[in-house]
Structures are given as C-alpha cells and as structure tokens.
CSV table of C-alpha atoms in Angstrom, one decimal:
chain,number,residue,atom,x,y,z
A,1,UNK,CA,-25.6,-11.4,28.9
A,2,UNK,CA,-25.0,-7.7,29.0
A,3,UNK,CA,-21.6,-6.4,28.7
A,4,UNK,CA,-22.2,-3.6,31.7
A,5,UNK,CA,-19.4,-3.3,33.9
A,6,UNK,CA,-18.6,0.3,33.6
A,7,UNK,CA,-14.6,-0.5,33.9
A,8,UNK,CA,-14.6,-3.2,31.4
A,9,UNK,CA,-16.6,-0.8,29.0
A,10,UNK,CA,-14.1,1.9,29.5
A,11,UNK,CA,-11.0,-0.5,28.6
A,12,UNK,CA,-12.9,-1.2,25.5
A,13,UNK,CA,-13.3,2.2,24.5
A,14,UNK,CA,-10.0,3.0,25.2
A,15,UNK,CA,-8.6,0.3,23.2
A,16,UNK,CA,-10.8,1.4,20.2
A,17,UNK,CA,-9.7,4.8,20.4
A,18,UNK,CA,-5.9,3.7,20.8
A,19,UNK,CA,-6.3,1.4,17.7
A,20,UNK,CA,-7.5,4.7,15.7
A,21,UNK,CA,-4.4,6.6,16.9
A,22,UNK,CA,-2.1,4.4,16.2
A,23,UNK,CA,-3.8,4.2,12.5
A,24,UNK,CA,-3.5,7.4,12.1
A,25,UNK,CA,0.1,7.9,13.4
A,26,UNK,CA,1.1,5.2,11.1
A,27,UNK,CA,-0.4,6.5,8.0
A,28,UNK,CA,1.2,9.9,8.9
A,29,UNK,CA,4.7,7.9,9.1
A,30,UNK,CA,3.9,6.3,5.8
A,31,UNK,CA,2.8,9.6,4.0
A,32,UNK,CA,6.3,10.7,4.8
A,33,UNK,CA,8.5,7.7,3.6
A,34,UNK,CA,6.4,5.9,0.7
A,35,UNK,CA,4.9,8.0,-1.9
A,36,UNK,CA,7.6,7.9,-4.2
A,37,UNK,CA,8.0,4.5,-3.8
A,38,UNK,CA,4.1,3.9,-4.7
A,39,UNK,CA,4.8,6.5,-7.5
A,40,UNK,CA,7.5,4.4,-8.9
A,41,UNK,CA,5.2,1.2,-8.6
A,42,UNK,CA,2.1,3.0,-10.2
A,43,UNK,CA,4.6,4.0,-13.2
A,44,UNK,CA,5.9,0.5,-13.8
A,45,UNK,CA,1.9,-0.7,-13.8
A,46,UNK,CA,0.9,1.9,-16.0
A,47,UNK,CA,3.9,1.3,-18.7
A,48,UNK,CA,3.1,-2.6,-18.3
A,49,UNK,CA,-0.6,-2.1,-18.9
A,50,UNK,CA,0.2,0.3,-21.9
A,51,UNK,CA,2.4,-2.7,-23.6
A,52,UNK,CA,-0.4,-5.2,-23.2
A,53,UNK,CA,0.9,-6.7,-20.2
A,54,UNK,CA,-0.9,-8.1,-17.2
A,55,UNK,CA,-0.7,-7.9,-13.6
A,56,UNK,CA,-0.6,-11.2,-11.3
A,57,UNK,CA,-1.0,-10.6,-7.4
A,58,UNK,CA,-0.7,-12.8,-4.5
A,59,UNK,CA,-0.6,-13.3,-0.9
A,60,UNK,CA,-1.9,-15.1,2.2
A,61,UNK,CA,-4.8,-14.4,4.5
A,62,UNK,CA,-5.5,-10.8,4.5
A,63,UNK,CA,-2.8,-10.1,1.8
A,64,UNK,CA,-4.6,-12.5,-0.3
A,65,UNK,CA,-7.8,-10.7,0.4
A,66,UNK,CA,-6.0,-7.6,-0.6
A,67,UNK,CA,-4.6,-9.1,-3.9
A,68,UNK,CA,-8.0,-9.9,-4.9
A,69,UNK,CA,-9.3,-6.7,-4.1
A,70,UNK,CA,-6.8,-5.3,-6.3
A,71,UNK,CA,-7.2,-7.4,-9.4
A,72,UNK,CA,-11.2,-6.9,-9.0
A,73,UNK,CA,-10.7,-3.1,-8.9
A,74,UNK,CA,-8.5,-3.3,-12.2
A,75,UNK,CA,-11.1,-5.6,-13.8
A,76,UNK,CA,-13.9,-3.8,-12.9
A,77,UNK,CA,-13.6,-0.2,-11.8
A,78,UNK,CA,-12.2,2.0,-9.2
A,79,UNK,CA,-14.2,5.0,-8.7
A,80,UNK,CA,-15.3,5.5,-12.2
A,81,UNK,CA,-16.6,3.4,-15.3
A,82,UNK,CA,-13.4,2.8,-17.8
A,83,UNK,CA,-12.4,-0.4,-19.9
A,84,UNK,CA,-11.5,-3.6,-17.9
A,85,UNK,CA,-7.6,-3.8,-17.3
A,86,UNK,CA,-5.9,-7.3,-17.0
A,87,UNK,CA,-5.2,-8.6,-13.7
A,88,UNK,CA,-5.3,-12.1,-12.2
A,89,UNK,CA,-5.4,-12.7,-8.3
A,90,UNK,CA,-3.5,-16.2,-7.8
A,91,UNK,CA,-5.2,-17.2,-4.6
A,92,UNK,CA,-8.6,-17.4,-6.0
A,93,UNK,CA,-8.3,-20.9,-7.8
A,94,UNK,CA,-9.1,-23.1,-4.9
A,95,UNK,CA,-8.8,-26.4,-7.2
A,96,UNK,CA,-5.3,-25.3,-8.3
A,97,UNK,CA,-4.1,-24.1,-5.0
A,98,UNK,CA,-5.1,-27.3,-3.3
A,99,UNK,CA,-4.2,-29.5,-6.1
A,100,UNK,CA,-0.6,-28.0,-6.0
A,101,UNK,CA,-0.4,-28.1,-2.0
A,102,UNK,CA,-1.3,-31.7,-2.1
A,103,UNK,CA,0.8,-33.1,-4.9
A,104,UNK,CA,3.9,-30.8,-4.2
A,105,UNK,CA,4.3,-28.1,-1.7
A,106,UNK,CA,2.0,-25.2,-0.5
A,107,UNK,CA,5.1,-23.2,-1.2
A,108,UNK,CA,4.4,-23.9,-5.0
A,109,UNK,CA,1.1,-22.8,-5.2
A,110,UNK,CA,1.8,-19.5,-6.6
A,111,UNK,CA,4.8,-19.9,-8.2
A,112,UNK,CA,3.4,-22.5,-10.5
A,113,UNK,CA,0.9,-20.1,-11.6
A,114,UNK,CA,3.5,-17.6,-12.3
A,115,UNK,CA,5.3,-19.9,-14.4
A,116,UNK,CA,2.4,-21.0,-16.4
A,117,UNK,CA,0.8,-17.5,-16.7
A,118,UNK,CA,3.8,-15.0,-16.6
A,119,UNK,CA,4.9,-13.2,-19.5
A,120,UNK,CA,8.1,-10.9,-19.9
A,121,UNK,CA,6.8,-7.7,-19.1
A,122,UNK,CA,4.2,-8.5,-16.8
A,123,UNK,CA,4.4,-7.6,-13.1
A,124,UNK,CA,3.9,-9.5,-10.0
A,125,UNK,CA,2.4,-7.6,-7.0
A,126,UNK,CA,3.8,-9.6,-4.0
A,127,UNK,CA,2.2,-8.8,-0.8
A,128,UNK,CA,3.3,-10.3,2.8
A,129,UNK,CA,3.3,-8.1,6.0
A,130,UNK,CA,6.3,-10.0,7.5
A,131,UNK,CA,8.0,-10.3,4.0
A,132,UNK,CA,8.6,-14.1,4.9
A,133,UNK,CA,6.0,-15.9,3.4
A,134,UNK,CA,7.7,-18.6,1.7
A,135,UNK,CA,5.1,-19.3,-1.2
A,136,UNK,CA,5.1,-15.4,-2.2
A,137,UNK,CA,9.3,-15.4,-2.1
A,138,UNK,CA,8.6,-18.7,-4.5
A,139,UNK,CA,6.4,-16.7,-6.7
A,140,UNK,CA,8.9,-13.6,-6.9
A,141,UNK,CA,11.7,-16.2,-7.9
A,142,UNK,CA,9.4,-17.7,-10.5
A,143,UNK,CA,8.8,-14.1,-12.0
A,144,UNK,CA,12.5,-13.4,-12.2
A,145,UNK,CA,12.7,-16.4,-14.3
A,146,UNK,CA,10.0,-15.1,-16.4
A,147,UNK,CA,11.4,-11.7,-17.1
A,148,UNK,CA,8.9,-10.0,-15.0
A,149,UNK,CA,9.2,-7.1,-12.5
A,150,UNK,CA,8.1,-7.1,-9.0
A,151,UNK,CA,6.1,-4.6,-6.5
A,152,UNK,CA,6.3,-5.7,-3.1
A,153,UNK,CA,4.0,-4.7,-0.5
A,154,UNK,CA,5.4,-5.4,3.1
A,155,UNK,CA,6.2,-4.4,6.4
A,156,UNK,CA,8.2,-4.7,9.7
A,157,UNK,CA,11.8,-4.9,8.4
A,158,UNK,CA,10.8,-6.3,5.1
A,159,UNK,CA,11.8,-9.8,5.6
A,160,UNK,CA,13.4,-12.3,3.3
A,161,UNK,CA,11.3,-10.8,0.5
A,162,UNK,CA,13.5,-7.5,0.4
A,163,UNK,CA,16.5,-9.6,-0.8
A,164,UNK,CA,14.7,-10.7,-4.0
A,165,UNK,CA,14.2,-6.9,-5.1
A,166,UNK,CA,16.3,-5.6,-8.0
A,167,UNK,CA,16.9,-2.2,-8.9
A,168,UNK,CA,14.2,-2.8,-11.7
A,169,UNK,CA,11.6,-3.5,-9.1
A,170,UNK,CA,10.1,-1.5,-6.1
A,171,UNK,CA,9.2,-2.3,-2.5
A,172,UNK,CA,6.8,-0.6,-0.4
A,173,UNK,CA,7.6,-1.2,3.1
A,174,UNK,CA,5.1,0.2,5.9
A,175,UNK,CA,7.1,1.4,8.8
A,176,UNK,CA,5.1,-0.6,11.2
A,177,UNK,CA,5.6,-3.8,13.2
A,178,UNK,CA,1.8,-4.6,14.0
A,179,UNK,CA,0.1,-6.8,11.3
A,180,UNK,CA,-3.3,-4.9,11.6
A,181,UNK,CA,-1.7,-1.6,10.8
A,182,UNK,CA,0.4,-3.2,7.9
A,183,UNK,CA,-2.9,-4.3,6.2
A,184,UNK,CA,-4.6,-0.9,6.6
A,185,UNK,CA,-1.7,0.9,4.9
A,186,UNK,CA,-1.5,-1.6,2.2
A,187,UNK,CA,-5.2,-1.0,1.4
A,188,UNK,CA,-4.5,2.8,1.0
A,189,UNK,CA,-1.3,2.0,-1.4
A,190,UNK,CA,-3.5,-0.4,-3.2
A,191,UNK,CA,-6.2,2.5,-3.9
A,192,UNK,CA,-3.3,5.1,-4.5
A,193,UNK,CA,-2.3,2.5,-7.0
A,194,UNK,CA,-5.5,2.2,-8.9
A,195,UNK,CA,-6.3,5.7,-8.7
A,196,UNK,CA,-2.8,6.6,-10.1
A,197,UNK,CA,-3.5,4.1,-12.9
A,198,UNK,CA,-6.9,5.3,-13.9
A,199,UNK,CA,-5.8,8.9,-14.2
A,200,UNK,CA,-2.9,7.9,-16.2
A,201,UNK,CA,-4.7,5.9,-18.8
A,202,UNK,CA,-8.4,7.1,-18.6
A,203,UNK,CA,-7.7,10.7,-17.7
A,204,UNK,CA,-10.9,13.0,-16.9
A,205,UNK,CA,-11.9,15.8,-18.9
A,206,UNK,CA,-11.8,19.4,-17.0
A,207,UNK,CA,-15.4,19.6,-17.3
A,208,UNK,CA,-15.6,16.1,-15.3
C-alpha cells in the first residue's frame, strides 16, 4: 500500500524538517555552553593515557552504543591511522552482564567490572541521557572507590549522577530534555574528545 495522502505526506515532511531544526538549535546551544567542559574532559583523558592508564565506558541502550563507539575509535582509529589506545566498553561482554544480572542485580553489571578492571588513574566515561541510570550510578560509585576520575555525559537536569561529580571530575550536560537530541550531541561530544586526543598525542606535521 502506498503512502499517498497529500496531507499525511506533508505532516511527515514537517516532522522531519522540525527534527533537523531542533537538532541544529540544540547543537548551537551546546556549542555555547559545553566547549570548556569538553576541553576539561579531553585534557583528563589525554593525561590519563599519557600516564599509561585506560578509559572504561558504560551506558544503556543508545548510550551503550555511544560507549562502544568511543572505545572502538580509541582502540582502532578516528580519522587517521595511529597507535591503538586502551579503552574498554563495559556493555559488550554479554556473558558477564547476564551473569551479574542473574546472580546479583542489573544495577551491578557495570560496577563489578569497574571494581575488577579499574585502577587508580583510570577514567570512567559514564553516559546517561537522564542522569538517573542506576547501573551507571553504581559504576560511578565503584570508580570512586578505585581512585578513578569520572567524565559524565548527561542531559536534562543531570539527574542523580550530578551528585557524584567532584571537583576532579567533569559533567558534560546537554541543554535539552529530548532523549534523541541529547544522543545526537553526545555523539558530537565523543567525536570532539577523540579528535582532541588524537591531536594532542599524535600531532600531524605542518605538511599533512
């Protein structure tokens, strides 16, 4: 069956165009509010990597995808070839996640990994659009016990996660209440972090 009614097609087109407009507006607002926080997060990550530490990342759903994208870019490449960098996405080991969820609680699926893998000087990249993901909050609490620093990517009002941020940590909070818009800016933040890391650790020559 063809989607042929003129009014319905017009409404669909309007919704699509509105999504582009909202995304642009959110990114403009974020560009005014977030660069200094992103810079601080990048500097933390660069210093950790220089010191031989690693970055653990976690999130749920779309935020899990963002965490995995970040770790894959560090391990492989962003936009140019360079040595691999140590990063682990805690949402990828389904055997561990399902075992912990079954034997303990889904709230512990990331925190147990942080306790086992995290070391002093490592960084936890904690991602949640609402800031209220219980298992990500538990991971943050575990990171604090391991003397790790924390970079939070959040949105809305920051949620409960904002209460676990110390002066040594940083929160990059997207100025939006829409999950889709927050995800879109989170991806841009992640790319900004990756580009900053590459430029600092592997600067290109003036002739490149």
